[in-house]
Each structure stands twice: as C-alpha cells, then as structure tokens.
mmCIF file of N, CA and C in Angstrom:
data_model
loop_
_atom_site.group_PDB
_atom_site.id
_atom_site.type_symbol
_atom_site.label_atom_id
_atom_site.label_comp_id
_atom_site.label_asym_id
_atom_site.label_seq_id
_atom_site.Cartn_x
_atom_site.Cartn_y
_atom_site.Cartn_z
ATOM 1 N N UNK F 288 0.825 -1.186 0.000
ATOM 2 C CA UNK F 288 0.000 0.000 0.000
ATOM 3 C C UNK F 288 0.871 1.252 0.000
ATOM 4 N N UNK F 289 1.826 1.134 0.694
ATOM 5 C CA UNK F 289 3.030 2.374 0.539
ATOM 6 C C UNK F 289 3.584 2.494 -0.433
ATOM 7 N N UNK F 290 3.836 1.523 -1.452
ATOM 8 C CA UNK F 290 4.404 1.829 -2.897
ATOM 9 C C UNK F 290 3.441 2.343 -3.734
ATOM 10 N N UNK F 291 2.054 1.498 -3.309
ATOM 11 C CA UNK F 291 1.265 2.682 -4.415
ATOM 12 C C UNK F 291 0.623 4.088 -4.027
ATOM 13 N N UNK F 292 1.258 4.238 -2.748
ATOM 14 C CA UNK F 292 1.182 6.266 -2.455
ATOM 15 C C UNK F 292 2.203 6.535 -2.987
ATOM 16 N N UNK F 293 3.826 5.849 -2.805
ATOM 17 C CA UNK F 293 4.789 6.715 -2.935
ATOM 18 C C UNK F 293 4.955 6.820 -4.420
ATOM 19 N N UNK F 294 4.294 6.301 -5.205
ATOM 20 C CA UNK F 294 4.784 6.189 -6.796
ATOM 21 C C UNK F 294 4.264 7.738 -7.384
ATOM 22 N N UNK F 295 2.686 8.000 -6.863
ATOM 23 C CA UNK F 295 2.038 9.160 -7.266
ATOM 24 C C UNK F 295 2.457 10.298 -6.718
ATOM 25 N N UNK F 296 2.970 10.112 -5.793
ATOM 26 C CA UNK F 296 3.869 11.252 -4.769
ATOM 27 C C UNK F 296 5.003 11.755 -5.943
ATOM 28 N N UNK F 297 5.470 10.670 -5.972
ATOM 29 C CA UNK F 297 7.337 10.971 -6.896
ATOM 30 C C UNK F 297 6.803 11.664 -8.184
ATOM 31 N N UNK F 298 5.577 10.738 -8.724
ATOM 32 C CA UNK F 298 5.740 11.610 -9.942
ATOM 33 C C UNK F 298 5.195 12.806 -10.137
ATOM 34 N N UNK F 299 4.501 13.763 -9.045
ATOM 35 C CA UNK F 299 4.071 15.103 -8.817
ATOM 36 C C UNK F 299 4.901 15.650 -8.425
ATOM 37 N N UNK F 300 5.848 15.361 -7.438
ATOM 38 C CA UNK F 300 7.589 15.885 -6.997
ATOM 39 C C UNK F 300 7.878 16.013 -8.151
ATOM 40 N N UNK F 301 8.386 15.426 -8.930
ATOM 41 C CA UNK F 301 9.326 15.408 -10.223
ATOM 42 C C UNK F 301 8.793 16.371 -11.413
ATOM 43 N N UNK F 302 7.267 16.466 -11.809
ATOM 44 C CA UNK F 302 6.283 17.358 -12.394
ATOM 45 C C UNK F 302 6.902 18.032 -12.247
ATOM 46 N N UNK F 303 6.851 18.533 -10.461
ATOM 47 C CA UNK F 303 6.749 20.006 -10.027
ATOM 48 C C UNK F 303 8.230 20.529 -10.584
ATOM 49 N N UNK F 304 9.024 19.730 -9.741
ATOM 50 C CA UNK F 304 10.521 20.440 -9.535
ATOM 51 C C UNK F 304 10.931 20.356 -11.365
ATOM 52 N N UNK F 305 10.376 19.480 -12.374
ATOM 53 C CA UNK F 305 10.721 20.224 -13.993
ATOM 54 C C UNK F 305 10.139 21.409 -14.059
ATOM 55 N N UNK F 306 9.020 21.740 -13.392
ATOM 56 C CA UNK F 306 8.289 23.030 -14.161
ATOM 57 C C UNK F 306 9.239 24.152 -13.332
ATOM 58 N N UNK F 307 9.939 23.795 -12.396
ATOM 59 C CA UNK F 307 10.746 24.895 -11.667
ATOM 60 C C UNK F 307 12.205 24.998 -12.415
ATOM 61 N N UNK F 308 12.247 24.475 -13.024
ATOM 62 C CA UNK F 308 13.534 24.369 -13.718
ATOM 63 C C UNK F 308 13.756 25.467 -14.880
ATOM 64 N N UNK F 309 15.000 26.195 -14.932
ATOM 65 C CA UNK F 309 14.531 26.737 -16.215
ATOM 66 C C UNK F 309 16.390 27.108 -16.667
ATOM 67 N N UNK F 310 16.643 27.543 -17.689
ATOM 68 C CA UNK F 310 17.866 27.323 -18.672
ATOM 69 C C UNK F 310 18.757 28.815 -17.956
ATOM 70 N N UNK F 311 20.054 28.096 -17.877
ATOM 71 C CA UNK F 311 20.367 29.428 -17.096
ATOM 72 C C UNK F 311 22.075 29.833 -18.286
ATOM 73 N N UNK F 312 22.068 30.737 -19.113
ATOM 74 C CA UNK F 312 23.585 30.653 -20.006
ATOM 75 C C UNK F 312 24.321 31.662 -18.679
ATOM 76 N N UNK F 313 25.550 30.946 -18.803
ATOM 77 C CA UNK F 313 26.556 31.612 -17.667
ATOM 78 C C UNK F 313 27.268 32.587 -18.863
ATOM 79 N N UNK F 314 26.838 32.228 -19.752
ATOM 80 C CA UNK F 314 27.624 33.299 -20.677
ATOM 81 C C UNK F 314 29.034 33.011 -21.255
ATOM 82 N N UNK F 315 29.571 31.865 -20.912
ATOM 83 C CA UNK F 315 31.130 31.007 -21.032
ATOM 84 C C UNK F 315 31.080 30.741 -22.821
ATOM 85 N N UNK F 316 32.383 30.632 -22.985
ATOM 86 C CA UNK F 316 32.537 30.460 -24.639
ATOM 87 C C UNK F 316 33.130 29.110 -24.946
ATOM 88 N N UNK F 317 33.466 28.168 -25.489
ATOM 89 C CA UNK F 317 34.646 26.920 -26.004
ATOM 90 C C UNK F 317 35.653 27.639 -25.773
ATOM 91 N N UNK F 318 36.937 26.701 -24.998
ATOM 92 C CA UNK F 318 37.880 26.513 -24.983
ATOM 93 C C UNK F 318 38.604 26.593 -26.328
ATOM 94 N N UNK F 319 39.854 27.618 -26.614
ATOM 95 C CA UNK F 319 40.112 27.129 -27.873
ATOM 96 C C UNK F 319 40.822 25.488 -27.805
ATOM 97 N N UNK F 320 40.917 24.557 -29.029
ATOM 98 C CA UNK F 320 41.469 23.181 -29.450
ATOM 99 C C UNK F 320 43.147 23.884 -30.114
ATOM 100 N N UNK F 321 44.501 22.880 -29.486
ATOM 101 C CA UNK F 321 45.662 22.838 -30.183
ATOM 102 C C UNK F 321 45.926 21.336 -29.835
ATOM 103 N N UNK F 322 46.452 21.023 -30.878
ATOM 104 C CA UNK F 322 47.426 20.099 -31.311
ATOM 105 C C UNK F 322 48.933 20.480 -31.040
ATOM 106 N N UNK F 323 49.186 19.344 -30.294
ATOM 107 C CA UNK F 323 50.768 19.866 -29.695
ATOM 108 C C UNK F 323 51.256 17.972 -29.999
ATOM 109 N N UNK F 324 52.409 17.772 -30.715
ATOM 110 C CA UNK F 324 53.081 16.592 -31.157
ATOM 111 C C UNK F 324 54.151 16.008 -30.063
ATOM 112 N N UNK F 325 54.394 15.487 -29.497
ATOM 113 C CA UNK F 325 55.727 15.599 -28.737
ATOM 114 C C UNK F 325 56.676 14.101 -29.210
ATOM 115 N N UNK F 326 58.182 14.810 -29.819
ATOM 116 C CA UNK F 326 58.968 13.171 -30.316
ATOM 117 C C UNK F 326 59.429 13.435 -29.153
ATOM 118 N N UNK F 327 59.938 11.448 -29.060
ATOM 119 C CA UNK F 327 60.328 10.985 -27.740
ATOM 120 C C UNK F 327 61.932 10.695 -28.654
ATOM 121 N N UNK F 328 63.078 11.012 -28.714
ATOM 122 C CA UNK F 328 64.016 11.172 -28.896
ATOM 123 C C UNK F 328 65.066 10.135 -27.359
ATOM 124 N N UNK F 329 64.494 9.678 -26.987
ATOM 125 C CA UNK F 329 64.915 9.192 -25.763
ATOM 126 C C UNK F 329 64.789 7.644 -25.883
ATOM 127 N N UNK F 330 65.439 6.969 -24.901
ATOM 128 C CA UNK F 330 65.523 5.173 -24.989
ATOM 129 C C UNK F 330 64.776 4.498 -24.236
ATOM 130 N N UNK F 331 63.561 5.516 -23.124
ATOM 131 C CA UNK F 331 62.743 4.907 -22.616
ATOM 132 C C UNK F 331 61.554 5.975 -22.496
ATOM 133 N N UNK F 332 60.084 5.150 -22.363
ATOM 134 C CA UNK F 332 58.934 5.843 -22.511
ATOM 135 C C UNK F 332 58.531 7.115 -21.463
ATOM 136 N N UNK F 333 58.360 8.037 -22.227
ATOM 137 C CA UNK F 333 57.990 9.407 -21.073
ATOM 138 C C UNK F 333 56.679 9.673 -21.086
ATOM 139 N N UNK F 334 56.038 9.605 -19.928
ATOM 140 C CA UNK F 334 54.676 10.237 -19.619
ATOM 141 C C UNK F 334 54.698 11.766 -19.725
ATOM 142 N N UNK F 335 54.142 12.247 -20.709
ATOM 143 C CA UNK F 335 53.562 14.118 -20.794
ATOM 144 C C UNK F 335 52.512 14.724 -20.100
ATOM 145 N N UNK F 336 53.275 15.796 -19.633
ATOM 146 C CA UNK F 336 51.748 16.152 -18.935
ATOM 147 C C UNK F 336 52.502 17.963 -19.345
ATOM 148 N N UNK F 337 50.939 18.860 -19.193
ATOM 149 C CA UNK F 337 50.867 20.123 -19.417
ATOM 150 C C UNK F 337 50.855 20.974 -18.792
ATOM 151 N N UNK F 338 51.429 22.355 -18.086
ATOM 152 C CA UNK F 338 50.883 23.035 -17.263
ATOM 153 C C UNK F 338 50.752 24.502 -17.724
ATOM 154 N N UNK F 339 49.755 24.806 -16.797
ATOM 155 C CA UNK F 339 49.011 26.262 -17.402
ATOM 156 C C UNK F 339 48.668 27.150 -16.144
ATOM 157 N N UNK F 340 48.014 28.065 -16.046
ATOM 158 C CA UNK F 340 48.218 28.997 -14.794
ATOM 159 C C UNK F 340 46.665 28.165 -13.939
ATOM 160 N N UNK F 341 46.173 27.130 -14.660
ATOM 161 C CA UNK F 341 45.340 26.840 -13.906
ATOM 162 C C UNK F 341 45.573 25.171 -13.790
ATOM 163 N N UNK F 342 46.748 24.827 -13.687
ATOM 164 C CA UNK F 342 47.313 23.519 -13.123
ATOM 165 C C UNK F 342 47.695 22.627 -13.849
ATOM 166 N N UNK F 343 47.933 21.535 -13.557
ATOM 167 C CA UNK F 343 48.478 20.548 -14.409
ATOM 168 C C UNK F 343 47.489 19.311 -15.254
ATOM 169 N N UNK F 344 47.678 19.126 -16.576
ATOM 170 C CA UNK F 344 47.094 18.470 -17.119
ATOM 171 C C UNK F 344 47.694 17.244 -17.694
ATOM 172 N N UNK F 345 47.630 15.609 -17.358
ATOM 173 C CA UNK F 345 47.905 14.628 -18.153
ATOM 174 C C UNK F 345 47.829 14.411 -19.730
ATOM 175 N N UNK F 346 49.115 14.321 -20.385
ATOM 176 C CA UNK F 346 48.479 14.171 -22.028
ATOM 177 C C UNK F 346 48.594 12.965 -22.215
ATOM 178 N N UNK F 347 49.599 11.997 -21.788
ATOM 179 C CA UNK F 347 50.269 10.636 -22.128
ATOM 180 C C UNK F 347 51.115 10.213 -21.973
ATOM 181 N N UNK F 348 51.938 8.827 -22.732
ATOM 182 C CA UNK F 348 52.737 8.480 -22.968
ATOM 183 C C UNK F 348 52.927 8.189 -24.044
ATOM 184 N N UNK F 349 54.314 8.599 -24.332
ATOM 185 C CA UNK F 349 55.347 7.929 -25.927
ATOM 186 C C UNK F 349 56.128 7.689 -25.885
ATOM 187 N N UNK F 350 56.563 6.416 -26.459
ATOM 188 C CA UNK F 350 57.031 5.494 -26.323
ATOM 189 C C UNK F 350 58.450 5.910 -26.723
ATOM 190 N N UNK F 351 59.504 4.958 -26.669
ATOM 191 C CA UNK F 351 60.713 5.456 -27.225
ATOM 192 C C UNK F 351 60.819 5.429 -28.224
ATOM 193 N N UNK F 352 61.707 6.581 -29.296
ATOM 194 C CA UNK F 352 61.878 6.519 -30.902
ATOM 195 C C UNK F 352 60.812 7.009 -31.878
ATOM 196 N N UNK F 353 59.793 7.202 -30.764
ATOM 197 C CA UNK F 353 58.577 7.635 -31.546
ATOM 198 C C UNK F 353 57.727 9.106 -30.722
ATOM 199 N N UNK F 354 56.971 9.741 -31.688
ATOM 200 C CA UNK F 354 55.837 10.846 -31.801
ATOM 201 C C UNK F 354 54.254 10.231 -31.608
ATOM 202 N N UNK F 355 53.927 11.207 -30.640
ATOM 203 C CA UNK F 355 52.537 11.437 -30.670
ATOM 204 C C UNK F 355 52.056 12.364 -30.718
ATOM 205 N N UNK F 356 50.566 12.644 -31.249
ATOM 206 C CA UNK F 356 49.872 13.790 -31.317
ATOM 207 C C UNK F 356 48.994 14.106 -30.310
ATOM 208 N N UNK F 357 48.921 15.102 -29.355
ATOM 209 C CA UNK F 357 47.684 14.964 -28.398
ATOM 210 C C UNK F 357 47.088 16.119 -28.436
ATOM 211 N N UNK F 358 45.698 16.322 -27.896
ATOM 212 C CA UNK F 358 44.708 17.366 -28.113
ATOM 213 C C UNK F 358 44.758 17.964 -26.895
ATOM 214 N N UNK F 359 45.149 19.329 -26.830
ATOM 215 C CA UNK F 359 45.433 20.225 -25.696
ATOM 216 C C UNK F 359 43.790 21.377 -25.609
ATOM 217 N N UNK F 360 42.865 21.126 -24.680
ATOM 218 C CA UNK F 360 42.188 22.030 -24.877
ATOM 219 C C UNK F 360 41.888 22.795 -23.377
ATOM 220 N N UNK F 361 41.350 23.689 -22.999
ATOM 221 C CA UNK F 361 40.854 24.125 -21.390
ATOM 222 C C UNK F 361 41.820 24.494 -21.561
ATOM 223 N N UNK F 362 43.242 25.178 -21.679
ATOM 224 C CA UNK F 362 44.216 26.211 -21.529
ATOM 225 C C UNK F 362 43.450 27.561 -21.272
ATOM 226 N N UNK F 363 44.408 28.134 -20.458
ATOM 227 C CA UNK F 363 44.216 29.457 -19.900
ATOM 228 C C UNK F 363 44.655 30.507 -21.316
ATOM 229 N N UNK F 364 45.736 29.765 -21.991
ATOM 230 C CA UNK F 364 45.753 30.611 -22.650
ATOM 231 C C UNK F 364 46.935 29.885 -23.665
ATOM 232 N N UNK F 365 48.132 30.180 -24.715
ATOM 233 C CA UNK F 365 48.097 30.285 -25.518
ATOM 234 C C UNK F 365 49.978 29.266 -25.000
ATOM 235 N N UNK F 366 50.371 29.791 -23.917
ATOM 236 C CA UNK F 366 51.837 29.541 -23.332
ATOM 237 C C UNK F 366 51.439 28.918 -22.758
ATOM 238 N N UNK F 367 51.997 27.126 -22.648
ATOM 239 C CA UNK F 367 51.999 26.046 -21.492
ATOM 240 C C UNK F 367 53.564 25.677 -21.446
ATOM 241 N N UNK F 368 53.769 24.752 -20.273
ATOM 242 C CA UNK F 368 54.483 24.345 -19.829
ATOM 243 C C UNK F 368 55.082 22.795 -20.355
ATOM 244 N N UNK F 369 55.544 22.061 -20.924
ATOM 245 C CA UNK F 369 55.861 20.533 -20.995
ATOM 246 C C UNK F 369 56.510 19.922 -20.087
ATOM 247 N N UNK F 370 56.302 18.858 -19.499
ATOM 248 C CA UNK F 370 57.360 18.220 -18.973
ATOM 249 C C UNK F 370 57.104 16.774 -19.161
ATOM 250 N N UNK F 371 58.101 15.931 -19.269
ATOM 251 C CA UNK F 371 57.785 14.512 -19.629
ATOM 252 C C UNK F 371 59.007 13.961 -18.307
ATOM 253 N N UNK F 372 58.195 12.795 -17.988
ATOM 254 C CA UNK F 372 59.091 12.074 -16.643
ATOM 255 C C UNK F 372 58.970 10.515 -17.359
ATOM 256 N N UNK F 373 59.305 9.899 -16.494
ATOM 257 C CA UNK F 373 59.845 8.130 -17.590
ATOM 258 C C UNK F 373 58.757 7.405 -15.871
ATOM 259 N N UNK F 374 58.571 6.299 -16.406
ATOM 260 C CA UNK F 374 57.371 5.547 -15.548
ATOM 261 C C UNK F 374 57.945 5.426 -13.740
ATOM 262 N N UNK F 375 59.354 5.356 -13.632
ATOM 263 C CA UNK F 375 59.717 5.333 -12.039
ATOM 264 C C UNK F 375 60.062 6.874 -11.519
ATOM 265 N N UNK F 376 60.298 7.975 -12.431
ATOM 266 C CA UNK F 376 60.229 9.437 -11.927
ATOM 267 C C UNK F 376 61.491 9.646 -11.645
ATOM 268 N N UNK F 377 62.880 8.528 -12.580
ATOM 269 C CA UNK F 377 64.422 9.371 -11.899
ATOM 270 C C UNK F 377 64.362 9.706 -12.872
ATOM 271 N N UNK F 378 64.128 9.915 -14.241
ATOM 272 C CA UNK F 378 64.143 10.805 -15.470
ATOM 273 C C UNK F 378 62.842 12.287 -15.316
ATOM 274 N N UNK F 379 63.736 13.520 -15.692
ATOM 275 C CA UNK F 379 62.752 14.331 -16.182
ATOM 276 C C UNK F 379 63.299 14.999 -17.040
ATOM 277 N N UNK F 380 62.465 15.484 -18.270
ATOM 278 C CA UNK F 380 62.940 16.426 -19.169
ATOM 279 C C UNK F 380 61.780 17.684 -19.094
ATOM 280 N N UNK F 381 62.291 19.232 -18.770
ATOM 281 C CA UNK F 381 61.255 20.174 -19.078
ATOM 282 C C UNK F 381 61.022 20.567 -17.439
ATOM 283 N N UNK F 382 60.807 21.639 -17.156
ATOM 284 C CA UNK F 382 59.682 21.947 -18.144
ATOM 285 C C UNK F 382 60.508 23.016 -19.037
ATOM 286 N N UNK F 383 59.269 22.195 -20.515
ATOM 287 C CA UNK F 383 59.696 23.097 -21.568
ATOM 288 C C UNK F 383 58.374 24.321 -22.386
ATOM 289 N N UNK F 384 58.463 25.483 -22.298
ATOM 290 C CA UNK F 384 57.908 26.447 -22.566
ATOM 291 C C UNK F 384 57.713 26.613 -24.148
ATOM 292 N N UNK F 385 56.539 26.338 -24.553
ATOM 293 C CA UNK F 385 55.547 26.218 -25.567
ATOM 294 C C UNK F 385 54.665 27.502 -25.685
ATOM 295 N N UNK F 386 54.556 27.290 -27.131
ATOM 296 C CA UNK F 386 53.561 28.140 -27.622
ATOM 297 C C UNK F 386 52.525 27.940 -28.402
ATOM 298 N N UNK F 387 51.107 27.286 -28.030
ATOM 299 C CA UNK F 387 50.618 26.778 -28.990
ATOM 300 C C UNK F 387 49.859 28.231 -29.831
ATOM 301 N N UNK F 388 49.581 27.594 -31.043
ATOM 302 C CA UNK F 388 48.821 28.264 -32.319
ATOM 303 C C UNK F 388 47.526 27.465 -33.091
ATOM 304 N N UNK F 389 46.538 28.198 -33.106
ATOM 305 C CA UNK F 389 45.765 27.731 -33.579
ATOM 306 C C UNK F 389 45.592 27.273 -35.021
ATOM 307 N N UNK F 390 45.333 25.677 -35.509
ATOM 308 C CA UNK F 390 45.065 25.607 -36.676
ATOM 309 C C UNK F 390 46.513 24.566 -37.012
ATOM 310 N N UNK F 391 47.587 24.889 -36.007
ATOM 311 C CA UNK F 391 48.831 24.196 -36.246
ATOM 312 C C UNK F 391 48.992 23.477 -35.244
ATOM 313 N N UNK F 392 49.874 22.500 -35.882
ATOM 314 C CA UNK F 392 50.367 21.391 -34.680
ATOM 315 C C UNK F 392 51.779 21.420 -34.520
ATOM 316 N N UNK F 393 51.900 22.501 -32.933
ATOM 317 C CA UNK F 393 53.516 22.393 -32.374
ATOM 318 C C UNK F 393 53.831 21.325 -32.103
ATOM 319 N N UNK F 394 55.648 20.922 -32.483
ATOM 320 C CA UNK F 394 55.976 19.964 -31.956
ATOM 321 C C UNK F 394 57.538 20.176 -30.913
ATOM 322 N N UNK F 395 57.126 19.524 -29.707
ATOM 323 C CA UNK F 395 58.154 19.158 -29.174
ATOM 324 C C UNK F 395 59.182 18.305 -29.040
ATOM 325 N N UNK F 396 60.334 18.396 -28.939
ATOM 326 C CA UNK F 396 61.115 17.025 -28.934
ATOM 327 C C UNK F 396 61.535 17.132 -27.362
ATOM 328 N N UNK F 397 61.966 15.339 -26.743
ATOM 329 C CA UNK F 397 62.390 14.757 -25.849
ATOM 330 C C UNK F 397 63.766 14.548 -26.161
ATOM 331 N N UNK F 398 64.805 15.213 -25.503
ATOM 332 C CA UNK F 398 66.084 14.478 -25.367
ATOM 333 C C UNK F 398 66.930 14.867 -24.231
#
C-alpha cells in the first residue's frame, strides 16, 4: 500500500521540480582546441603532462623513438608548460615552454 502512495507522490515531486527548472547561459565560450606533437628522442617511454596557470594536465605516454599527437584544450591561454618524466620518476625532461597556435600542430622534442 506504501508503494502505491509513494509512486504518485514521486511523480508530482518530479512534475513540479521540472516546471521549476529553467535554462540558465553563464555566458562562457569553447575553450580554444591545439594540437601539440611531442617526439620521444629518448631510450625509454615518457609520460607528458601540461601546465598552465590553472594547473596541471595529463596528455600521455610515448614510447621510445617515436611521436605522438595529443589534443590540448581548457588552456588558460596560448603559453603552457611541458614536462615529460619516464614511468619510475628518476628521469625528467622540461619543463619546456611552448607556444601553442591555432590551426597548427607544435611539436616538441624529448632528449
């Protein structure tokens, strides 16, 4: 008998609180999108990560001898930071000071 009050209950709660609902724009724009490449010039795999005035961001890993492409977006702005460390953290290279551009794909090298 309590499930069939509480069912008609929920779905007049739920009615209500949609009709209270309504669209709110904070006014925010897209993030611009860069492409930033990084070669691994090195003999063992480095994890990349990004930093910007609003903290640090994970991009990956690449492997040794080889390039990857990763998608950098949510930047503060236009200058990040690189740094790549190797999987136990006694290797670091960077940080290295970047400039991304829109439309192009910067590349960094590891050595």
């Amino acid at each position: 008998m309590r499930s069939a009050i509480r069912v008609p209950a929920y779905l007049a709660l739920t009615v209500l609180l949609a009709g209270c609902v309504r669209a709110l724009d904070v006014g925010s724009e897209p993030s611009p999108v860069y492409r930033l490449t990084v070669a691994n010039d090195l003999a063992e795999e480095m994890i990349v990560s990004t930093s910007d005035s609003q903290g640090t961001s994970l991009l990956g890993a690449v492997p040794p001898g080889r390039a990857e492409t990763f998608v950098v977006a949510g930047t503060r702005g236009a200058a990040i930071s690189v740094t790549a460390r190797n999987a136990t953290g006694s290797r670091t290279v960077g940080p290295l000071q970047v400039t991304l551009a829109l439309g192009e794909t910067v590349t960094v090298r590891l050595r």
